[in-house]
Short mmCIF file of C-alpha atoms in Angstrom, two decimals:
data_model
loop_
_atom_site.label_atom_id
_atom_site.label_comp_id
_atom_site.label_asym_id
_atom_site.label_seq_id
_atom_site.Cartn_x
_atom_site.Cartn_y
_atom_site.Cartn_z
CA UNK A 1 -4.48 -13.92 -60.93
CA UNK A 2 -1.01 -14.55 -59.68
CA UNK A 3 0.77 -11.52 -58.30
CA UNK A 4 4.11 -10.74 -59.90
CA UNK A 5 6.90 -11.61 -57.53
CA UNK A 6 9.51 -8.97 -56.69
CA UNK A 7 13.01 -9.30 -58.11
CA UNK A 8 14.33 -9.79 -54.57
CA UNK A 9 11.89 -12.65 -53.97
CA UNK A 10 12.73 -14.20 -57.34
CA UNK A 11 16.41 -14.08 -56.52
CA UNK A 12 15.76 -15.82 -53.18
CA UNK A 13 14.09 -18.64 -55.08
CA UNK A 14 16.57 -18.85 -57.90
CA UNK A 15 18.39 -22.11 -58.41
CA UNK A 16 21.72 -20.32 -58.65
CA UNK A 17 21.28 -18.84 -55.21
CA UNK A 18 20.33 -22.18 -53.69
CA UNK A 19 23.46 -23.76 -55.14
CA UNK A 20 25.57 -21.56 -52.87
CA UNK A 21 26.75 -23.59 -49.83
CA UNK A 22 25.57 -20.89 -47.36
CA UNK A 23 22.36 -20.04 -49.19
CA UNK A 24 19.86 -21.71 -46.86
CA UNK A 25 21.19 -20.31 -43.57
CA UNK A 26 21.64 -16.84 -45.07
CA UNK A 27 18.09 -16.84 -46.46
CA UNK A 28 16.71 -18.06 -43.13
CA UNK A 29 18.48 -15.32 -41.19
CA UNK A 30 17.35 -12.67 -43.67
CA UNK A 31 13.71 -13.72 -43.48
CA UNK A 32 13.77 -13.90 -39.67
CA UNK A 33 15.34 -10.44 -39.53
CA UNK A 34 12.57 -8.99 -41.70
CA UNK A 35 9.89 -10.68 -39.61
CA UNK A 36 11.50 -9.48 -36.37
CA UNK A 37 11.76 -5.94 -37.68
CA UNK A 38 8.08 -6.03 -38.65
CA UNK A 39 7.14 -7.26 -35.19
CA UNK A 40 9.13 -4.53 -33.45
CA UNK A 41 7.64 -1.81 -35.66
CA UNK A 42 4.11 -3.16 -35.43
CA UNK A 43 4.09 -3.52 -31.64
CA UNK A 44 6.02 -0.32 -30.98
CA UNK A 45 9.05 -2.19 -29.71
CA UNK A 46 7.05 -4.27 -27.22
CA UNK A 47 6.41 -7.91 -27.93
CA UNK A 48 3.55 -9.61 -26.16
CA UNK A 49 4.28 -13.23 -25.36
CA UNK A 50 2.47 -15.76 -23.20
CA UNK A 51 5.50 -16.43 -21.05
CA UNK A 52 6.07 -12.93 -19.71
CA UNK A 53 2.85 -11.02 -20.37
CA UNK A 54 -0.08 -10.40 -18.07
CA UNK A 55 -3.57 -9.04 -18.47
CA UNK A 56 -4.60 -5.89 -16.63
CA UNK A 57 -8.19 -4.89 -16.01
CA UNK A 58 -7.89 -1.11 -16.26
CA UNK A 59 -10.57 1.25 -14.99
CA UNK A 60 -10.34 5.00 -15.57
CA UNK A 61 -13.24 6.78 -13.89
CA UNK A 62 -15.34 3.63 -14.29
CA UNK A 63 -14.45 3.16 -17.98
CA UNK A 64 -13.09 -0.39 -18.13
CA UNK A 65 -10.80 -2.06 -20.64
CA UNK A 66 -8.59 -5.13 -20.80
CA UNK A 67 -4.93 -4.41 -21.53
CA UNK A 68 -2.13 -6.96 -22.13
CA UNK A 69 1.17 -5.82 -20.66
CA UNK A 70 4.70 -6.86 -19.85
CA UNK A 71 5.02 -4.24 -17.12
CA UNK A 72 6.14 -5.49 -13.73
CA UNK A 73 4.66 -2.71 -11.58
CA UNK A 74 1.74 -0.30 -11.66
CA UNK A 75 4.15 2.60 -12.29
CA UNK A 76 5.68 0.83 -15.28
CA UNK A 77 2.23 -0.03 -16.61
CA UNK A 78 1.15 3.63 -16.50
CA UNK A 79 4.30 4.66 -18.36
CA UNK A 80 3.93 1.96 -21.02
CA UNK A 81 0.24 2.74 -21.50
CA UNK A 82 1.02 6.48 -21.67
CA UNK A 83 -1.44 7.25 -18.86
CA UNK A 84 -0.69 10.61 -17.26
CA UNK A 85 -1.65 11.38 -13.68
CA UNK A 86 -2.41 15.05 -13.19
CA UNK A 87 -2.31 16.93 -9.90
CA UNK A 88 -4.86 15.45 -7.51
CA UNK A 89 -5.37 12.24 -9.51
CA UNK A 90 -5.14 8.92 -7.68
CA UNK A 91 -4.13 5.46 -8.87
CA UNK A 92 -4.88 2.30 -6.92
CA UNK A 93 -3.12 0.11 -5.97
CA UNK A 94 0.09 1.98 -5.16
CA UNK A 95 2.55 2.65 -7.97
CA UNK A 96 5.14 0.23 -6.60
CA UNK A 97 2.64 -2.64 -6.42
CA UNK A 98 3.81 -5.73 -8.32
CA UNK A 99 1.61 -6.93 -11.18
CA UNK A 100 1.89 -10.57 -10.25
CA UNK A 101 -0.88 -12.28 -12.23
CA UNK A 102 -3.59 -12.04 -14.84
CA UNK A 103 -6.73 -9.91 -14.46
CA UNK A 104 -4.83 -7.55 -12.19
CA UNK A 105 -6.99 -4.54 -11.44
CA UNK A 106 -5.69 -0.97 -11.77
CA UNK A 107 -8.05 1.91 -11.03
CA UNK A 108 -7.40 5.53 -12.00
CA UNK A 109 -9.50 8.24 -10.38
CA UNK A 110 -9.42 11.75 -11.84
CA UNK A 111 -9.36 14.76 -9.53
CA UNK A 112 -12.72 16.37 -8.76
CA UNK A 113 -13.51 19.84 -7.36
CA UNK A 114 -13.59 20.00 -3.56
CA UNK A 115 -14.16 23.05 -1.36
CA UNK A 116 -12.56 23.10 2.09
CA UNK A 117 -14.28 25.20 4.76
CA UNK A 118 -11.79 26.14 7.49
CA UNK A 119 -13.53 28.60 9.80
CA UNK A 120 -13.97 31.79 7.77
CA UNK A 121 -11.54 30.58 5.12
CA UNK A 122 -12.52 28.72 1.99
CA UNK A 123 -10.00 26.75 -0.07
CA UNK A 124 -10.69 25.32 -3.53
CA UNK A 125 -8.96 22.08 -4.43
CA UNK A 126 -8.88 19.35 -7.04
CA UNK A 127 -8.48 15.88 -5.57
CA UNK A 128 -9.56 12.29 -6.06
CA UNK A 129 -8.40 11.25 -2.57
CA UNK A 130 -11.03 9.35 -0.61
CA UNK A 131 -9.99 10.49 2.89
CA UNK A 132 -10.60 14.15 3.80
CA UNK A 133 -7.22 14.44 5.51
CA UNK A 134 -5.54 13.41 2.27
CA UNK A 135 -7.55 16.04 0.36
CA UNK A 136 -6.52 18.73 2.85
CA UNK A 137 -2.89 17.64 2.58
CA UNK A 138 -2.99 17.82 -1.22
CA UNK A 139 -4.53 21.32 -0.95
CA UNK A 140 -1.78 22.48 1.40
CA UNK A 141 -4.14 22.93 4.36
CA UNK A 142 -2.43 21.89 7.61
CA UNK A 143 -4.63 19.87 9.92
CA UNK A 144 -3.77 18.48 13.34
CA UNK A 145 -4.62 14.99 14.56
CA UNK A 146 -7.18 16.38 17.03
CA UNK A 147 -8.99 18.38 14.31
CA UNK A 148 -12.08 16.69 12.89
CA UNK A 149 -12.93 16.75 9.19
CA UNK A 150 -16.31 16.04 7.65
CA UNK A 151 -16.62 15.27 3.95
CA UNK A 152 -19.98 15.44 2.19
CA UNK A 153 -21.80 16.60 -0.93
CA UNK A 154 -23.42 20.01 -0.47
CA UNK A 155 -27.18 19.79 0.01
CA UNK A 156 -27.63 23.49 -0.86
CA UNK A 157 -25.47 24.64 -3.77
CA UNK A 158 -26.82 28.21 -3.68
CA UNK A 159 -26.12 28.59 0.04
CA UNK A 160 -22.68 27.00 0.02
CA UNK A 161 -21.77 28.14 -3.50
CA UNK A 162 -20.10 24.79 -3.95
CA UNK A 163 -19.97 22.51 -6.96
CA UNK A 164 -19.01 19.00 -5.97
CA UNK A 165 -17.93 17.92 -2.51
CA UNK A 166 -17.15 20.00 0.54
CA UNK A 167 -14.96 19.35 3.57
CA UNK A 168 -15.60 21.16 6.84
CA UNK A 169 -12.77 21.39 9.38
CA UNK A 170 -13.64 21.66 13.07
CA UNK A 171 -10.47 22.94 14.69
CA UNK A 172 -9.34 21.62 18.07
CA UNK A 173 -8.61 24.13 20.85
CA UNK A 174 -4.86 24.74 21.43
CA UNK A 175 -3.89 24.72 25.13
CA UNK A 176 -0.50 25.32 26.76
CA UNK A 177 0.09 22.38 29.09
CA UNK A 178 2.81 22.64 31.72
CA UNK A 179 3.49 19.20 33.14
CA UNK A 180 5.83 19.27 36.16
CA UNK A 181 7.71 22.22 34.70
CA UNK A 182 7.86 20.98 31.09
CA UNK A 183 5.75 23.15 28.76
CA UNK A 184 4.12 21.84 25.59
CA UNK A 185 1.15 22.62 23.36
CA UNK A 186 -1.74 20.21 23.14
CA UNK A 187 -4.99 20.33 21.19
CA UNK A 188 -8.40 19.08 22.22
CA UNK A 189 -12.09 19.01 21.39
CA UNK A 190 -13.22 18.78 25.04
CA UNK A 191 -14.59 21.65 27.14
CA UNK A 192 -13.00 21.68 30.60
CA UNK A 193 -9.62 21.29 32.31
CA UNK A 194 -10.74 18.06 33.96
CA UNK A 195 -11.86 16.58 30.64
CA UNK A 196 -8.51 17.59 29.10
CA UNK A 197 -6.55 15.78 31.82
CA UNK A 198 -8.70 12.67 31.38
CA UNK A 199 -8.36 12.73 27.59
CA UNK A 200 -4.57 13.05 27.77
CA UNK A 201 -4.29 10.22 30.30
CA UNK A 202 -3.04 12.43 33.14
CA UNK A 203 -3.83 10.82 36.50
CA UNK A 204 -3.57 13.09 39.52
CA UNK A 205 -2.10 11.59 42.69
CA UNK A 206 -1.37 12.85 46.19
CA UNK A 207 0.64 16.06 46.10
CA UNK A 208 -0.37 17.05 42.55
CA UNK A 209 -1.83 20.52 42.05
CA UNK A 210 -3.76 21.70 38.99
CA UNK A 211 -4.12 25.34 37.97
CA UNK A 212 -6.76 26.40 37.04
CA UNK A 213 -9.31 24.09 38.66
CA UNK A 214 -10.61 21.02 36.83
CA UNK A 215 -14.02 22.66 36.34
CA UNK A 216 -12.58 25.61 34.42
CA UNK A 217 -13.71 25.96 30.81
CA UNK A 218 -10.98 25.77 28.21
CA UNK A 219 -10.19 28.58 25.82
CA UNK A 220 -7.61 28.86 23.07
CA UNK A 221 -4.12 29.72 24.29
CA UNK A 222 -4.77 29.29 28.02
CA UNK A 223 -2.23 27.57 30.29
CA UNK A 224 -3.00 24.48 32.35
CA UNK A 225 -0.32 23.51 34.88
CA UNK A 226 0.18 20.28 36.81
CA UNK A 227 2.80 20.56 39.56
CA UNK A 228 4.17 18.64 42.53
CA UNK A 229 6.49 20.30 45.00
CA UNK A 230 9.55 18.84 46.69
CA UNK A 231 10.60 16.40 43.97
CA UNK A 232 13.14 16.26 41.16
CA UNK A 233 11.62 15.22 37.85
CA UNK A 234 12.76 14.44 34.33
CA UNK A 235 10.41 14.42 31.36
CA UNK A 236 11.12 12.60 28.10
CA UNK A 237 9.14 12.55 24.88
CA UNK A 238 8.33 9.26 23.19
CA UNK A 239 6.65 8.31 19.93
CA UNK A 240 3.28 6.57 19.60
CA UNK A 241 2.98 4.27 16.60
CA UNK A 242 -0.07 4.96 14.42
CA UNK A 243 -2.65 2.17 14.23
CA UNK A 244 -3.45 0.61 10.86
CA UNK A 245 -7.01 0.00 9.70
CA UNK A 246 -7.55 -2.38 6.78
CA UNK A 247 -10.56 -1.96 4.53
CA UNK A 248 -11.52 -4.81 2.20
CA UNK A 249 -12.15 -3.59 -1.37
CA UNK A 250 -13.59 -5.66 -4.22
CA UNK A 251 -12.32 -3.18 -6.83
CA UNK A 252 -8.72 -4.24 -6.13
CA UNK A 253 -7.05 -7.55 -6.88
CA UNK A 254 -6.58 -9.92 -3.97
CA UNK A 255 -3.72 -8.77 -1.76
CA UNK A 256 -3.11 -5.49 -3.62
CA UNK A 257 -3.06 -2.45 -1.35
CA UNK A 258 -3.71 1.27 -1.54
CA UNK A 259 -3.06 3.77 1.26
CA UNK A 260 -6.16 5.94 1.52
CA UNK A 261 -5.02 7.86 4.58
CA UNK A 262 -1.39 8.21 5.58
CA UNK A 263 -0.76 7.51 9.23
CA UNK A 264 1.34 9.79 11.41
CA UNK A 265 2.89 8.91 14.77
CA UNK A 266 1.72 10.60 17.93
CA UNK A 267 3.75 11.85 20.88
CA UNK A 268 3.58 11.20 24.58
CA UNK A 269 5.32 12.87 27.50
CA UNK A 270 6.65 10.56 30.21
CA UNK A 271 7.64 12.10 33.56
CA UNK A 272 9.94 10.35 36.04
CA UNK A 273 10.63 11.21 39.66
CA UNK A 274 14.39 11.15 40.09
CA UNK A 275 16.17 10.09 43.28
CA UNK A 276 19.56 11.75 43.66
CA UNK A 277 22.51 10.80 45.87
CA UNK A 278 25.76 12.75 46.01
CA UNK A 279 24.63 14.70 42.98
CA UNK A 280 24.00 11.59 40.88
CA UNK A 281 20.80 9.87 39.81
CA UNK A 282 20.43 6.53 41.57
CA UNK A 283 16.86 5.64 40.58
CA UNK A 284 13.78 6.88 38.78
CA UNK A 285 10.06 6.16 39.03
CA UNK A 286 7.47 6.95 36.39
CA UNK A 287 4.85 9.25 37.87
CA UNK A 288 3.01 10.45 34.78
CA UNK A 289 2.40 9.61 31.14
CA UNK A 290 0.44 12.03 28.99
CA UNK A 291 -0.58 11.92 25.34
CA UNK A 292 0.61 15.15 23.75
CA UNK A 293 -0.38 14.43 20.15
CA UNK A 294 -2.79 11.74 19.08
CA UNK A 295 -1.52 9.39 16.35
CA UNK A 296 -3.42 9.46 13.06
CA UNK A 297 -4.40 5.99 11.94
CA UNK A 298 -3.34 4.73 8.56
CA UNK A 299 -6.19 3.49 6.39
CA UNK A 300 -5.20 0.81 3.89
CA UNK A 301 -7.54 -0.64 1.27
CA UNK A 302 -6.76 -4.30 0.64
CA UNK A 303 -8.07 -6.05 -2.46
CA UNK A 304 -10.35 -9.07 -2.29
CA UNK A 305 -11.21 -9.61 -5.98
CA UNK A 306 -9.82 -12.93 -7.16
CA UNK A 307 -9.64 -14.55 -10.58
CA UNK A 308 -7.90 -17.85 -11.23
CA UNK A 309 -7.31 -19.54 -14.56
CA UNK A 310 -8.31 -23.15 -15.03
CA UNK A 311 -4.71 -24.43 -15.27
CA UNK A 312 -3.73 -23.07 -11.87
CA UNK A 313 -7.01 -24.25 -10.34
CA UNK A 314 -6.46 -27.76 -11.71
CA UNK A 315 -2.95 -27.97 -10.24
CA UNK A 316 -4.11 -26.74 -6.83
CA UNK A 317 -7.03 -29.15 -6.83
CA UNK A 318 -4.74 -32.07 -7.74
CA UNK A 319 -2.47 -31.07 -4.85
CA UNK A 320 -5.42 -31.33 -2.47
CA UNK A 321 -5.63 -27.61 -1.72
CA UNK A 322 -9.00 -26.27 -0.58
CA UNK A 323 -10.68 -23.76 -2.90
CA UNK A 324 -10.91 -21.29 -0.03
CA UNK A 325 -7.11 -21.22 0.04
CA UNK A 326 -6.65 -20.59 -3.69
CA UNK A 327 -6.25 -16.79 -3.30
CA UNK A 328 -3.52 -17.20 -0.67
CA UNK A 329 -1.68 -19.84 -2.70
CA UNK A 330 -1.83 -17.79 -5.89
CA UNK A 331 -0.61 -14.66 -4.10
CA UNK A 332 2.44 -16.39 -2.63
CA UNK A 333 3.37 -18.55 -5.63
CA UNK A 334 2.96 -15.65 -8.08
CA UNK A 335 5.47 -13.63 -6.08
CA UNK A 336 7.87 -16.44 -5.24
CA UNK A 337 8.22 -17.98 -8.69
CA UNK A 338 5.68 -16.55 -11.12
CA UNK A 339 4.23 -20.08 -11.26
CA UNK A 340 7.41 -21.37 -12.95
CA UNK A 341 8.05 -24.94 -11.86
CA UNK A 342 11.78 -24.63 -12.60
CA UNK A 343 12.29 -21.20 -11.02
CA UNK A 344 15.58 -21.04 -9.15
CA UNK A 345 17.55 -18.52 -7.14
CA UNK A 346 20.77 -19.96 -5.84
CA UNK A 347 19.78 -23.11 -3.95
CA UNK A 348 16.03 -22.44 -4.01
CA UNK A 349 13.80 -24.27 -6.47
CA UNK A 350 10.27 -24.49 -7.72
CA UNK A 351 6.90 -22.87 -7.22
CA UNK A 352 7.35 -21.89 -3.59
CA UNK A 353 11.16 -21.60 -3.72
CA UNK A 354 12.01 -24.42 -1.33
CA UNK A 355 15.46 -24.05 0.21
CA UNK A 356 17.12 -26.29 -0.71
CA UNK A 357 14.91 -27.56 -3.50
CA UNK A 358 15.76 -31.17 -2.69
CA UNK A 359 13.53 -30.89 0.39
CA UNK A 360 10.59 -31.46 -1.94
CA UNK A 361 11.75 -35.02 -2.63
CA UNK A 362 9.71 -35.97 0.44
CA UNK A 363 6.60 -35.24 -1.64
CA UNK A 364 7.67 -37.24 -4.70
CA UNK A 365 10.60 -38.28 -6.86
CA UNK A 366 9.44 -35.94 -9.63
CA UNK A 367 9.75 -32.86 -7.41
CA UNK A 368 11.93 -31.00 -9.91
CA UNK A 369 9.36 -30.99 -12.70
CA UNK A 370 5.89 -31.78 -11.34
CA UNK A 371 3.90 -28.74 -10.11
CA UNK A 372 1.46 -30.96 -8.20
CA UNK A 373 4.27 -32.61 -6.26
CA UNK A 374 5.77 -29.22 -5.50
CA UNK A 375 2.45 -27.79 -4.29
CA UNK A 376 1.90 -30.79 -2.04
CA UNK A 377 5.19 -30.04 -0.35
CA UNK A 378 4.36 -26.32 -0.23
CA UNK A 379 1.08 -27.11 1.54
CA UNK A 380 2.98 -28.97 4.23
CA UNK A 381 5.32 -26.01 4.61
CA UNK A 382 2.35 -23.64 4.86
CA UNK A 383 0.78 -25.86 7.51
CA UNK A 384 3.86 -25.23 9.64
CA UNK A 385 2.95 -21.55 9.62
CA UNK A 386 -0.66 -22.19 10.57
CA UNK A 387 -2.11 -22.81 7.11
CA UNK A 388 -2.19 -20.92 3.84
CA UNK A 389 -4.08 -17.91 5.25
CA UNK A 390 -1.52 -17.48 8.03
CA UNK A 391 1.32 -18.01 5.54
CA UNK A 392 -0.17 -15.25 3.39
CA UNK A 393 -0.29 -12.82 6.33
CA UNK A 394 3.33 -13.71 7.13
CA UNK A 395 4.36 -13.07 3.51
CA UNK A 396 2.59 -9.69 3.44
CA UNK A 397 4.45 -8.58 6.57
CA UNK A 398 7.88 -9.92 5.61
CA UNK A 399 7.85 -10.29 1.80
CA UNK A 400 9.20 -13.81 2.17
CA UNK A 401 8.04 -16.97 3.89
#
């Protein structure tokens, strides 16, 4: 049975309406407006199109789902998906990470109960952080670089009265160190004065005196003095950059990063012997360098999971790029141009943003439109940096290449 058409629809089809000189364009605009309104309402104001959308592989506490998105960053994705992070929750990679390609992995970890044992004190916390120092920081427990923290699951719930994980803090011993008249506080896990001097990098030379003796056992709050008579000294404090440790993680997309332990700089005390003449300094010689505070290394998880669609793989293969280099190529090209062959920014052009774009003519006359030609030129450019892997490392450090 035919459905009865609405009066509005009948009027749109009426011969009288079509006789009007502006009937067709007006009808077209009206229909498109209705369709557009429907699309906006249906998709909540967000249209999903192949040109600007990406696919995210979302995992929340191991529950996985595939989500199309037009978000540019992890932060924007969380907001669009209405995912709330509560106190102690963790998202990886970092919120400012760019969602540069399909099958981008975002992992949300919900806070879990953790008990921190700090001597006779016990602190309850909720945290999803993977490094114990990060858990302590979230719980407001101050720890020093020389303190050691052990994270584990309790093997005796009745004894420890702990549900979930526990962190035990072994506090370092605070010692007052006086180095050539400059006092400072250091912390250590060693037992004697001699071991302390060795740990801090203090080398005794002729004329140096140590009080108490190097065999003396350390105790909290004691003073250890290193002195040399008959000289004028000046001590300055300098920073020690924290080392960075990278951990490869298959749960993160290739090149994506997540800081699992924040690094903090250390401090060192540098003592100079000053030579004076007529009341003015004429020269100085370094006589001692001691580590006052150890730097805390930064631990960064770096993704290694890689998915490539067949179109990109075909272009890279046609350009003669080795499969082992595909992750590096995709990482750079996704960030330089979003794989748009006509991407431009001022005088730059193409997949790898050659500057000027006309440089790529050396790879072929069709350099403006052919992705294979462009990638061939890009490979030559990457070779100048030591290959695609080296070019990737350069891009990660500088955010350009």
